[in-house]
Amino acid sequence: MPLNSDLRIRLACKLKPEAKGVSELLEKIASYGWSGDRSRLSKGGLAARITGISLDEDELMLSVDFDDADGLDDLAKALGRECWYIDVYYHLRGELAQKAVESLGLDLNSKNILRMRESGVELKVELYPDAGAATISYRAGWGELNRGIVKKVHGRILGSGSRRGLKKLLRWGK
Amino acid sequence: MSEEYKREHVFGLDYGTSDFKFGPITLGEIPEVVENRGYFVDKSSLMSRLMGVKRDVVVGRDVPKFLESKEDLAERMVYPMRNGVIAKDDLKAWKVIEEITRYALESFAPEDEEFNGFYVVASLSIIAPRYMYEKLFEIFRRINDKRVLVKAATVIPQPLAVAIAQKIPTCTVVESGHGNTQICPISMYPIRNAVIALNRGGGAANILTAEILKDAGYGDLAKEESLVRRVKESIGLIPRDLDEAIEYGKTHLDEIRVSLKIPGTRIKIDLGDHSWTRFLIGEYVFNPGHEIFQSYFTRGMPKPSDVKIGDTYFYGMMDMAESIITSIEKCSVELQPYLYSKILLSGGNFGWTVPENLRGVAVRSDEKLREMLLRKGVENVSVTITGDPKYSVWKGCIVYGYAVPVDYQWRWEKFEGWMKIA
């Protein structure tokens, strides 16, 4: 199930230059417990949809259907071992966007693209005040993934114990 | 311009008959939505001059601030895509398209100095003729006069966008919006000579809802289109079988009766003994030919008529299952089973809900169509409503733009690829 209308997490994975396409990647990440096909990956109760594959099969885009920090870290690491780098996107709306942007010391009311260092990576923050939306993204290679960057940034954006934090924020929004 | 830049700057535009959905890839999975309309301001009026109104046409969220009397509304408000096709010489409609496109792109264009225009994927009705594609490309070039907002653009048919979003290369897409319904078999590409268009969509159910409101004593409210639409969405039900549902409604009034309070007003709507008419609203979308609707037509409710727009016939009264069968039977016999086995329903007109206590009597759109097709002898049918049916075209635009490489140039013979704009 999708998270909710106020939060989407997307991963764009750039395959290594020597990689032999998405099918090979899927075979490889199966050894980390992530199984599926060209439209969906799952492990236990966690699932992600493959929403796009570039025509030359050097990149794929996934939409993650959960907000669990450990699960996201596990998926990113599985992909990261086989990819050149991964771009992680948080698409936020409404109250959740407001709070996340404020927690980074920014203001959602000005249309802007900002870059800032956070936990050793460059965060790109795109603010869309007309839509009450924000997109926060960063790029991570295997080194950053191995240092646990996914959980650190996840906690920074959604608050530690993200599910609890998310539910709290959504309650405020009602 | 690198592939990486393109993938960060894909921008989807879905020109629906009623709503315009737009936004960049970085919005995630939910686009912005405004009504696909424009209001032509009376710039000669003293008040416009006093207030310094400089725009010819207002689009987007500002429209309500400029509305004048109801009489002016009919003359000055233009819904350019009412039928999915704009006549070549309809200057007002094209002006609205230009302004609403500019509005969409400016809403999200970053001030970042690295920004060098979006890769725009626009989606039009499957019946849109070639000149509409040409006009859109012209509009993108004009928009760039002040500031480069469009780096390259492409245009795809709405049903194809749905198939792309679902990643299903062989299927039948039924895309139903406010103004019309398109049935389009797809086998890698849309099979254009099998397309069937219906001259009805969610708007037709609104008209029936207005009649039901009048009959229940709410004639004054029936004139307000947005309120009627809200009533339809709140109380309308799709019956599994209309005759059985009516019978059920009349004998189980407590279960079927609903009271609707309009927030922020004193308005409360209760259909009382006529609550069974809730089933008529949904049925009308799928089968306006049912005999029960004759009494409404006799009393003056406009019948969805067959019309010809450009080279395309829009059927008014053909039931939806019949139209799917007619469309699929225009394809090769070998392909037909595959087209029946993947019927995708997309568009806001399929987003009907079923109250838990009425499950079985009332059904979802996919269940209704499956039932109708079975009754017509079609077996092995699979009908699926796309997730977020209202946004599936926009999502398909984003997926398409993401996948097509920057060096894949536009080809008129295939209607695909990127047209360089800046």
XYZ file of C-alpha atoms in Angstrom:
596
model
C 0.000 0.000 0.000
C 1.251 3.527 -0.738
C 2.313 5.432 2.371
C -0.244 8.218 2.159
C -0.899 11.211 -0.031
C 1.499 13.446 1.937
C 4.604 11.304 1.695
C 6.234 9.411 -1.148
C 9.770 8.025 -1.085
C 11.397 7.364 -4.426
C 14.753 5.870 -5.336
C 16.487 6.422 -8.663
C 19.282 3.902 -9.141
C 22.045 4.454 -11.665
C 23.503 1.147 -12.737
C 27.242 0.630 -13.001
C 28.644 1.229 -16.514
C 29.490 -2.451 -16.891
C 26.054 -3.620 -15.696
C 23.955 -5.736 -18.036
C 20.575 -4.143 -17.478
C 17.769 -4.303 -14.985
C 17.178 -8.057 -15.199
C 20.708 -8.726 -14.006
C 20.256 -6.233 -11.163
C 17.055 -7.979 -10.073
C 18.839 -11.326 -10.032
C 21.642 -9.923 -7.919
C 19.518 -8.196 -5.299
C 17.487 -11.380 -4.857
C 20.486 -12.700 -2.931
C 19.811 -9.961 -0.338
C 16.245 -11.122 0.065
C 14.638 -8.589 -2.280
C 12.723 -10.576 -4.855
C 10.354 -9.505 -7.606
C 10.071 -8.628 -11.257
C 10.315 -5.551 -13.440
C 7.343 -3.948 -11.750
C 7.698 -4.798 -8.068
C 10.194 -5.767 -5.358
C 9.397 -7.164 -1.949
C 11.011 -8.550 1.163
C 8.869 -9.796 4.009
C 6.144 -7.211 4.504
C 8.028 -4.462 2.657
C 7.366 -3.619 -0.982
C 8.514 -1.166 -3.638
C 7.113 -0.533 -7.096
C 9.433 -0.110 -10.080
C 7.781 2.905 -11.694
C 10.252 3.588 -14.480
C 13.132 2.048 -16.387
C 15.179 4.102 -18.827
C 15.123 2.853 -22.414
C 18.811 1.967 -22.338
C 18.270 0.197 -18.987
C 20.988 2.139 -17.211
C 18.648 3.564 -14.586
C 15.497 2.563 -12.782
C 13.083 4.424 -10.561
C 11.314 2.864 -7.581
C 8.515 4.099 -5.383
C 8.782 2.713 -1.877
C 5.543 1.666 -0.212
C 6.745 1.946 3.390
C 8.386 4.543 5.621
C 10.352 2.203 7.883
C 13.931 3.518 8.194
C 15.499 0.072 8.641
C 13.632 -1.330 5.654
C 14.623 1.618 3.467
C 18.242 1.263 4.556
C 18.153 -2.435 3.726
C 16.686 -1.857 0.256
C 19.100 0.993 -0.513
C 22.071 -1.131 0.555
C 20.912 -4.092 -1.549
C 20.600 -1.831 -4.589
C 23.674 0.202 -3.703
C 25.972 -2.815 -3.894
C 25.036 -3.241 -7.526
C 24.564 0.394 -8.549
C 26.909 3.270 -9.236
C 24.837 5.550 -7.031
C 21.311 6.006 -5.738
C 19.313 9.224 -5.593
C 16.861 9.206 -2.705
C 13.835 11.497 -2.959
C 11.328 12.457 -0.273
C 8.210 14.032 -1.772
C 6.339 15.787 0.984
C 3.101 17.723 1.080
C 0.987 19.753 3.464
C 1.791 19.756 7.156
C 4.437 17.101 6.732
C 6.310 19.236 4.166
C 6.043 22.271 6.417
C 7.474 20.460 9.426
C 10.271 18.742 7.494
C 11.355 21.981 5.851
C 11.218 23.863 9.143
C 13.312 21.155 10.788
C 16.016 21.986 8.233
C 15.730 25.674 9.161
C 13.985 26.640 5.902
C 10.727 28.304 4.943
C 8.254 26.541 2.636
C 6.715 29.826 1.517
C 9.391 30.790 -0.972
C 9.787 28.968 -4.288
C 13.368 27.927 -4.285
C 15.974 25.252 -4.729
C 18.483 25.075 -1.908
C 21.440 22.875 -1.225
C 22.823 22.084 2.212
C 25.208 19.610 3.831
C 23.604 17.100 6.132
C 25.170 14.009 7.670
C 27.934 14.083 5.064
C 25.811 14.366 1.916
C 24.455 17.304 -0.055
C 20.719 17.638 0.448
C 18.810 19.320 -2.366
C 15.622 20.943 -1.112
C 13.043 21.975 -3.702
C 10.243 24.120 -2.362
C 6.893 24.512 -4.154
C 4.792 26.900 -2.074
C 1.914 26.975 -4.612
C 1.469 23.231 -4.155
C 2.367 23.249 -0.445
C 4.979 20.669 -1.384
C 8.674 20.033 -0.965
C 11.089 17.512 -2.405
C 14.225 16.682 -0.458
C 16.803 14.537 -2.193
C 20.383 13.393 -1.962
C 22.814 11.158 -3.798
C 24.552 8.288 -2.102
C 27.183 5.886 -3.328
C 28.160 2.650 -1.623
C 30.467 4.492 0.801
C 27.682 6.733 2.128
C 25.188 3.866 2.209
C 27.625 1.765 4.170
C 27.968 4.578 6.718
C 24.227 4.425 7.371
C 23.351 7.649 5.581
C 19.834 6.456 4.740
C 18.753 6.109 8.364
C 20.436 9.357 9.393
C 18.764 11.491 6.729
C 15.449 9.666 7.135
C 15.455 10.532 10.820
C 16.425 14.123 10.065
C 13.553 14.603 7.583
C 10.770 12.640 9.234
C 11.961 12.672 12.806
C 13.421 9.722 14.658
C 11.066 6.769 14.797
C 9.616 8.052 11.547
C 6.334 6.177 11.669
C 5.519 7.593 15.063
C 6.592 11.055 13.937
C 4.652 10.775 10.691
C 1.456 9.703 12.405
C 1.788 12.585 14.822
C 2.233 15.076 12.016
C -0.677 13.670 10.055
C -2.866 13.978 13.126
C -1.963 17.668 13.354
C -2.954 18.028 9.727
C -6.497 16.807 10.332
C 22.090 18.632 -22.210
C 22.655 15.497 -20.196
C 20.384 12.584 -19.603
C 20.711 13.261 -15.902
C 19.402 16.820 -16.277
C 16.421 15.535 -18.261
C 15.477 12.971 -15.633
C 15.376 15.686 -12.982
C 13.302 18.013 -15.166
C 10.550 15.922 -16.720
C 7.241 17.821 -16.542
C 3.822 16.257 -17.173
C 0.796 18.094 -18.583
C -2.547 16.289 -18.819
C -5.151 18.371 -20.655
C -8.333 16.754 -19.358
C -11.803 17.778 -20.456
C -12.523 19.311 -17.055
C -9.316 19.270 -15.015
C -5.773 20.102 -15.978
C -3.177 18.027 -14.132
C 0.402 19.235 -14.140
C 3.720 19.158 -12.355
C 7.353 18.083 -12.507
C 8.749 14.639 -11.720
C 9.965 16.021 -8.401
C 6.356 16.313 -7.185
C 6.258 12.582 -6.580
C 3.074 10.822 -7.597
C 0.418 13.486 -7.164
C 0.204 16.370 -9.619
C -1.309 19.786 -9.126
C -4.872 20.066 -10.407
C -6.762 23.142 -11.596
C -9.861 23.365 -13.735
C -9.033 23.374 -17.433
C -10.679 26.713 -18.113
C -9.968 30.382 -18.615
C -11.943 33.520 -17.880
C -11.771 36.389 -20.352
C -11.795 39.603 -18.360
C -13.759 42.580 -19.638
C -10.757 44.870 -19.909
C -12.839 47.724 -21.268
C -14.779 48.022 -18.011
C -13.993 50.957 -15.759
C -13.384 48.690 -12.761
C -10.845 46.560 -14.644
C -8.962 49.724 -15.568
C -9.164 51.112 -12.044
C -7.930 47.843 -10.574
C -5.102 47.617 -13.084
C -6.149 44.260 -14.530
C -3.708 43.707 -17.378
C -4.406 40.099 -18.274
C -6.747 39.143 -21.128
C -7.462 35.732 -19.692
C -7.240 34.456 -16.142
C -6.479 30.785 -15.438
C -5.717 28.588 -12.444
C -6.578 29.360 -8.867
C -7.147 33.079 -9.530
C -10.241 32.490 -11.676
C -12.861 32.780 -8.883
C -11.508 36.227 -7.900
C -12.390 37.652 -11.321
C -15.844 36.159 -11.853
C -18.635 38.605 -12.588
C -22.336 37.912 -12.990
C -23.709 34.493 -13.954
C -24.778 35.919 -17.327
C -21.213 37.027 -18.058
C -19.923 33.667 -16.947
C -21.438 31.773 -19.848
C -19.954 34.187 -22.335
C -16.559 34.746 -20.788
C -15.637 31.390 -19.271
C -14.030 29.058 -21.794
C -13.451 25.328 -21.221
C -11.143 24.631 -24.162
C -11.035 20.825 -24.019
C -14.724 20.106 -23.455
C -14.683 17.437 -26.174
C -10.989 16.665 -26.186
C -10.631 18.456 -29.529
C -10.113 22.173 -30.165
C -10.994 23.555 -33.583
C -7.997 24.975 -35.398
C -9.481 28.448 -35.547
C -10.906 28.583 -32.017
C -8.646 31.414 -30.922
C -10.139 31.771 -27.454
C -9.685 28.107 -26.614
C -6.070 28.116 -27.811
C -5.426 31.274 -25.798
C -6.639 29.470 -22.666
C -4.394 26.488 -23.435
C -1.422 28.806 -23.841
C -2.094 30.646 -20.586
C -2.804 27.552 -18.515
C 0.352 25.895 -19.874
C 2.403 28.976 -18.999
C 0.768 29.036 -15.552
C 1.720 25.397 -14.958
C 5.330 25.777 -16.035
C 5.882 29.066 -14.199
C 4.420 27.569 -11.005
C 7.300 25.112 -10.824
C 10.155 26.695 -12.794
C 13.033 27.060 -10.350
C 14.943 30.299 -10.053
C 18.066 28.146 -9.991
C 20.686 29.275 -12.523
C 21.227 25.641 -13.531
C 17.639 25.499 -14.800
C 17.502 25.461 -18.568
C 13.926 24.419 -19.236
C 11.736 21.397 -18.600
C 11.372 18.291 -20.701
C 7.638 18.558 -21.159
C 5.413 15.559 -21.835
C 1.915 16.714 -22.758
C -1.032 14.383 -23.106
C -4.015 14.879 -25.387
C -7.108 12.895 -26.228
C -6.511 9.941 -28.566
C -8.741 11.643 -31.122
C -6.719 14.880 -31.167
C -5.750 15.617 -34.785
C -2.206 16.428 -35.913
C -2.788 20.190 -35.927
C -3.335 20.061 -32.139
C 0.136 18.602 -31.724
C 1.548 21.337 -33.972
C -0.307 24.047 -32.050
C 1.039 22.763 -28.748
C 4.609 22.843 -30.012
C 4.006 26.437 -31.229
C 2.688 27.362 -27.794
C 5.767 25.922 -26.091
C 7.981 28.021 -28.380
C 6.003 31.207 -27.642
C 6.156 30.548 -23.896
C 9.949 30.518 -24.195
C 9.991 34.087 -25.576
C 10.275 35.662 -22.119
C 12.236 32.937 -20.357
C 13.208 29.419 -21.352
C 10.725 27.131 -19.616
C 10.610 24.311 -22.165
C 13.816 22.668 -23.314
C 12.108 19.950 -25.334
C 8.599 18.593 -25.589
C 6.650 15.585 -26.680
C 2.950 14.811 -26.912
C 1.353 11.415 -26.255
C -2.278 10.226 -26.375
C -3.928 9.904 -22.963
C -4.744 6.165 -23.242
C -1.129 5.419 -24.148
C 0.001 7.377 -21.081
C -2.227 5.157 -18.938
C -0.757 1.985 -20.461
C 2.758 3.335 -19.913
C 2.048 4.172 -16.271
C 0.770 0.629 -15.754
C 3.583 -0.842 -17.880
C 1.125 -2.974 -19.839
C 1.955 -3.040 -23.566
C -1.170 -4.908 -24.702
C -4.425 -3.750 -23.191
C -7.618 -1.806 -23.706
C -7.671 1.561 -21.990
C -11.012 3.133 -21.113
C -10.263 6.711 -20.140
C -13.319 8.561 -18.870
C -13.148 12.146 -17.727
C -15.726 14.854 -17.287
C -16.650 15.447 -20.912
C -16.067 12.250 -22.814
C -14.867 8.657 -22.731
C -12.198 7.158 -24.967
C -11.913 3.426 -25.561
C -8.550 2.596 -27.049
C -7.046 -0.835 -27.668
C -3.265 -0.783 -27.406
C -0.771 -3.237 -28.766
C 2.533 -1.437 -28.172
C 0.953 1.582 -29.915
C -2.675 2.755 -29.853
C -4.741 1.009 -32.535
C -6.229 4.234 -33.834
C -8.807 2.820 -36.221
C -10.339 0.820 -33.354
C -10.847 3.818 -31.080
C -14.400 4.473 -29.923
C -15.333 7.781 -28.320
C -18.415 8.372 -26.196
C -19.979 11.788 -25.890
C -20.424 11.426 -22.170
C -18.360 11.302 -19.006
C -18.763 12.482 -15.457
C -20.587 15.584 -16.699
C -23.520 13.475 -17.917
C -23.970 12.022 -14.435
C -23.926 15.581 -13.089
C -26.844 16.486 -15.361
C -28.857 13.518 -14.095
C -27.949 14.381 -10.489
C -29.307 17.892 -11.056
C -32.619 16.391 -12.248
C -32.764 14.109 -9.196
C -32.145 17.112 -6.944
C -34.945 19.014 -8.668
C -37.346 16.101 -8.184
C -36.425 15.963 -4.502
C -37.229 19.662 -4.035
C -33.738 21.130 -4.346
C -34.257 22.883 -7.684
C -32.416 25.987 -6.512
C -29.270 23.973 -5.731
C -29.428 22.094 -9.019
C -28.198 25.205 -10.856
C -24.836 25.213 -9.066
C -22.600 22.881 -11.101
C -19.879 22.463 -8.469
C -22.450 21.607 -5.801
C -24.183 19.115 -8.061
C -20.824 17.462 -8.721
C -20.182 17.214 -4.997
C -23.616 15.650 -4.438
C -22.961 13.154 -7.232
C -19.612 12.161 -5.759
C -21.062 11.844 -2.253
C -24.298 9.973 -2.892
C -24.040 8.404 -6.362
C -23.882 4.602 -6.483
C -23.247 2.105 -9.258
C -25.796 -0.724 -9.081
C -24.761 -4.269 -9.914
C -28.188 -4.659 -11.541
C -30.312 -1.523 -11.684
C -33.744 -3.157 -11.400
C -32.684 -5.248 -8.422
C -30.999 -2.275 -6.772
C -34.106 -0.110 -7.133
C -36.192 -2.863 -5.596
C -33.690 -3.158 -2.758
C -33.621 0.609 -2.241
C -37.378 0.867 -2.018
C -37.617 -1.921 0.539
C -34.534 -0.990 2.600
C -34.971 2.752 2.882
C -33.032 3.024 6.143
C -29.950 1.506 4.549
C -30.078 3.517 1.383
C -31.118 6.863 2.818
C -28.343 9.417 3.202
C -28.252 12.964 4.493
C -25.604 15.241 3.040
C -24.532 18.421 4.809
C -22.552 20.894 2.743
C -19.721 22.193 4.960
C -19.700 25.927 5.642
C -23.346 26.353 4.630
C -26.801 25.628 6.083
C -27.517 23.304 3.184
C -28.569 19.763 4.032
C -29.697 17.390 1.318
C -31.911 14.394 2.039
C -33.519 12.477 -0.840
C -35.991 10.813 1.551
C -38.262 8.267 -0.164
C -36.419 8.942 -3.429
C -33.094 7.689 -2.053
C -33.168 4.727 -4.473
C -32.433 7.268 -7.235
C -28.834 7.216 -5.988
C -28.409 4.096 -8.150
C -29.543 5.941 -11.271
C -26.551 8.273 -11.084
C -24.002 5.489 -11.477
C -26.048 3.475 -13.970
C -26.329 6.475 -16.275
C -22.541 6.554 -16.771
C -22.522 2.950 -17.973
C -25.889 2.540 -19.631
C -27.963 5.653 -20.364
C -30.158 3.511 -22.610
C -31.987 1.868 -19.690
C -35.722 2.526 -20.064
C -35.942 4.254 -16.682
C -34.106 7.283 -18.057
C -36.813 7.871 -20.690
C -38.930 9.757 -18.175
C -36.080 12.215 -17.596
C -35.563 12.702 -21.342
C -39.303 13.212 -21.802
C -39.209 15.947 -19.186
C -36.450 17.789 -21.019
C -33.181 16.415 -19.721
C -30.746 16.559 -22.650
C -29.904 13.144 -24.075
C -26.205 12.484 -24.766
C -26.219 12.868 -28.536
C -24.091 11.395 -31.289
C -21.830 14.146 -32.577
C -19.066 14.373 -35.128
C -16.043 16.404 -34.159
C -13.367 16.546 -36.779
C -13.265 13.048 -38.232
C -14.446 11.351 -35.052
C -17.926 10.231 -34.115
C -18.783 10.529 -30.439
C -21.566 8.140 -29.533
C -24.035 9.423 -26.989
C -26.158 6.487 -25.895
C -24.017 3.413 -26.593
C -23.572 1.467 -23.355
C -20.021 1.181 -22.112
C -19.678 -2.588 -22.431
C -21.034 -2.437 -25.977
C -18.535 0.274 -26.852
C -15.648 -1.823 -25.495
C -16.803 -4.836 -27.524
C -17.218 -2.720 -30.671
C -13.750 -1.296 -30.243
C -12.015 -4.615 -29.568
C -13.851 -6.339 -32.425
C -12.232 -3.875 -34.825
C -8.882 -5.506 -33.969
C -7.517 -8.784 -35.263
C -9.235 -11.881 -33.883
C -5.914 -13.211 -32.618
C -5.362 -10.091 -30.529
C -8.883 -9.819 -29.078
C -8.472 -12.242 -26.124
C -5.431 -10.269 -24.923
C -7.336 -6.997 -25.161
C -10.234 -8.415 -23.108
C -7.822 -9.827 -20.561
C -6.407 -6.404 -19.653
C -9.024 -3.680 -19.594
C -7.740 -0.657 -17.677
C -10.143 1.951 -16.353
C -8.668 5.400 -15.898
C -9.996 8.898 -15.237
C -11.991 10.570 -12.492
C -15.264 9.113 -13.806
C -14.305 5.669 -12.509
C -13.517 6.679 -8.946
C -16.846 5.545 -7.413
C -16.907 4.141 -3.898
C -19.155 1.494 -2.363
C -20.515 1.877 1.194
C -19.789 -1.258 3.219
C -23.459 -1.845 4.069
C -24.452 -1.793 0.383
C -21.693 -4.045 -0.949
C -23.142 -6.444 -3.467
C -26.060 -4.215 -4.391
C -23.672 -1.398 -5.254
C -20.368 -2.160 -6.989
C -17.193 -0.483 -8.183
C -16.688 0.518 -11.832
C -14.545 -2.517 -12.628
C -17.104 -4.923 -11.159
C -19.904 -3.234 -13.091
C -18.119 -3.495 -16.418
C -17.072 -7.088 -15.813
C -20.708 -7.939 -15.089
C -21.947 -6.101 -18.193
C -19.377 -7.802 -20.437
C -20.213 -11.232 -19.019
C -23.891 -10.650 -19.755
C -22.956 -9.907 -23.349
C -21.133 -13.235 -23.577
C -17.549 -12.058 -23.177
C -15.568 -14.451 -21.014
C -12.069 -14.323 -19.522
C -12.379 -10.620 -18.912
C -10.119 -8.786 -16.525
C -11.073 -5.213 -15.685
C -8.859 -3.124 -13.406
C -9.171 0.415 -12.113
C -5.766 2.088 -12.186
C -4.473 3.342 -8.840
C -5.386 7.028 -8.466
C -7.367 6.893 -11.746
C -7.558 10.677 -11.937
C -3.773 10.985 -12.065
C -2.774 7.964 -14.137
C -2.362 9.960 -17.362
C -0.044 12.440 -15.643
C 1.931 9.591 -14.093
C 2.300 8.019 -17.540
C 3.634 11.331 -18.891
C 6.303 11.338 -16.186
C 7.294 7.695 -16.752
C 7.465 8.276 -20.531
C 9.595 11.403 -20.175
C 11.877 9.615 -17.760
C 12.405 6.685 -20.110
C 12.850 8.354 -23.502
C 16.486 9.404 -24.033
C 17.253 13.063 -24.807
C 18.737 12.214 -28.179
C 15.560 10.471 -29.379
C 14.203 13.184 -31.651
C 10.582 13.795 -32.556
C 9.360 11.933 -35.634
C 6.086 12.972 -37.222
C 5.654 9.603 -38.882
C 5.546 7.912 -35.451
C 4.379 10.814 -33.260
C 7.090 10.111 -30.722
C 10.386 11.478 -29.423
C 11.518 14.884 -28.192
C 10.824 18.034 -30.201
C 13.632 20.478 -29.435
C 12.054 23.745 -28.308
C 14.997 25.753 -26.919
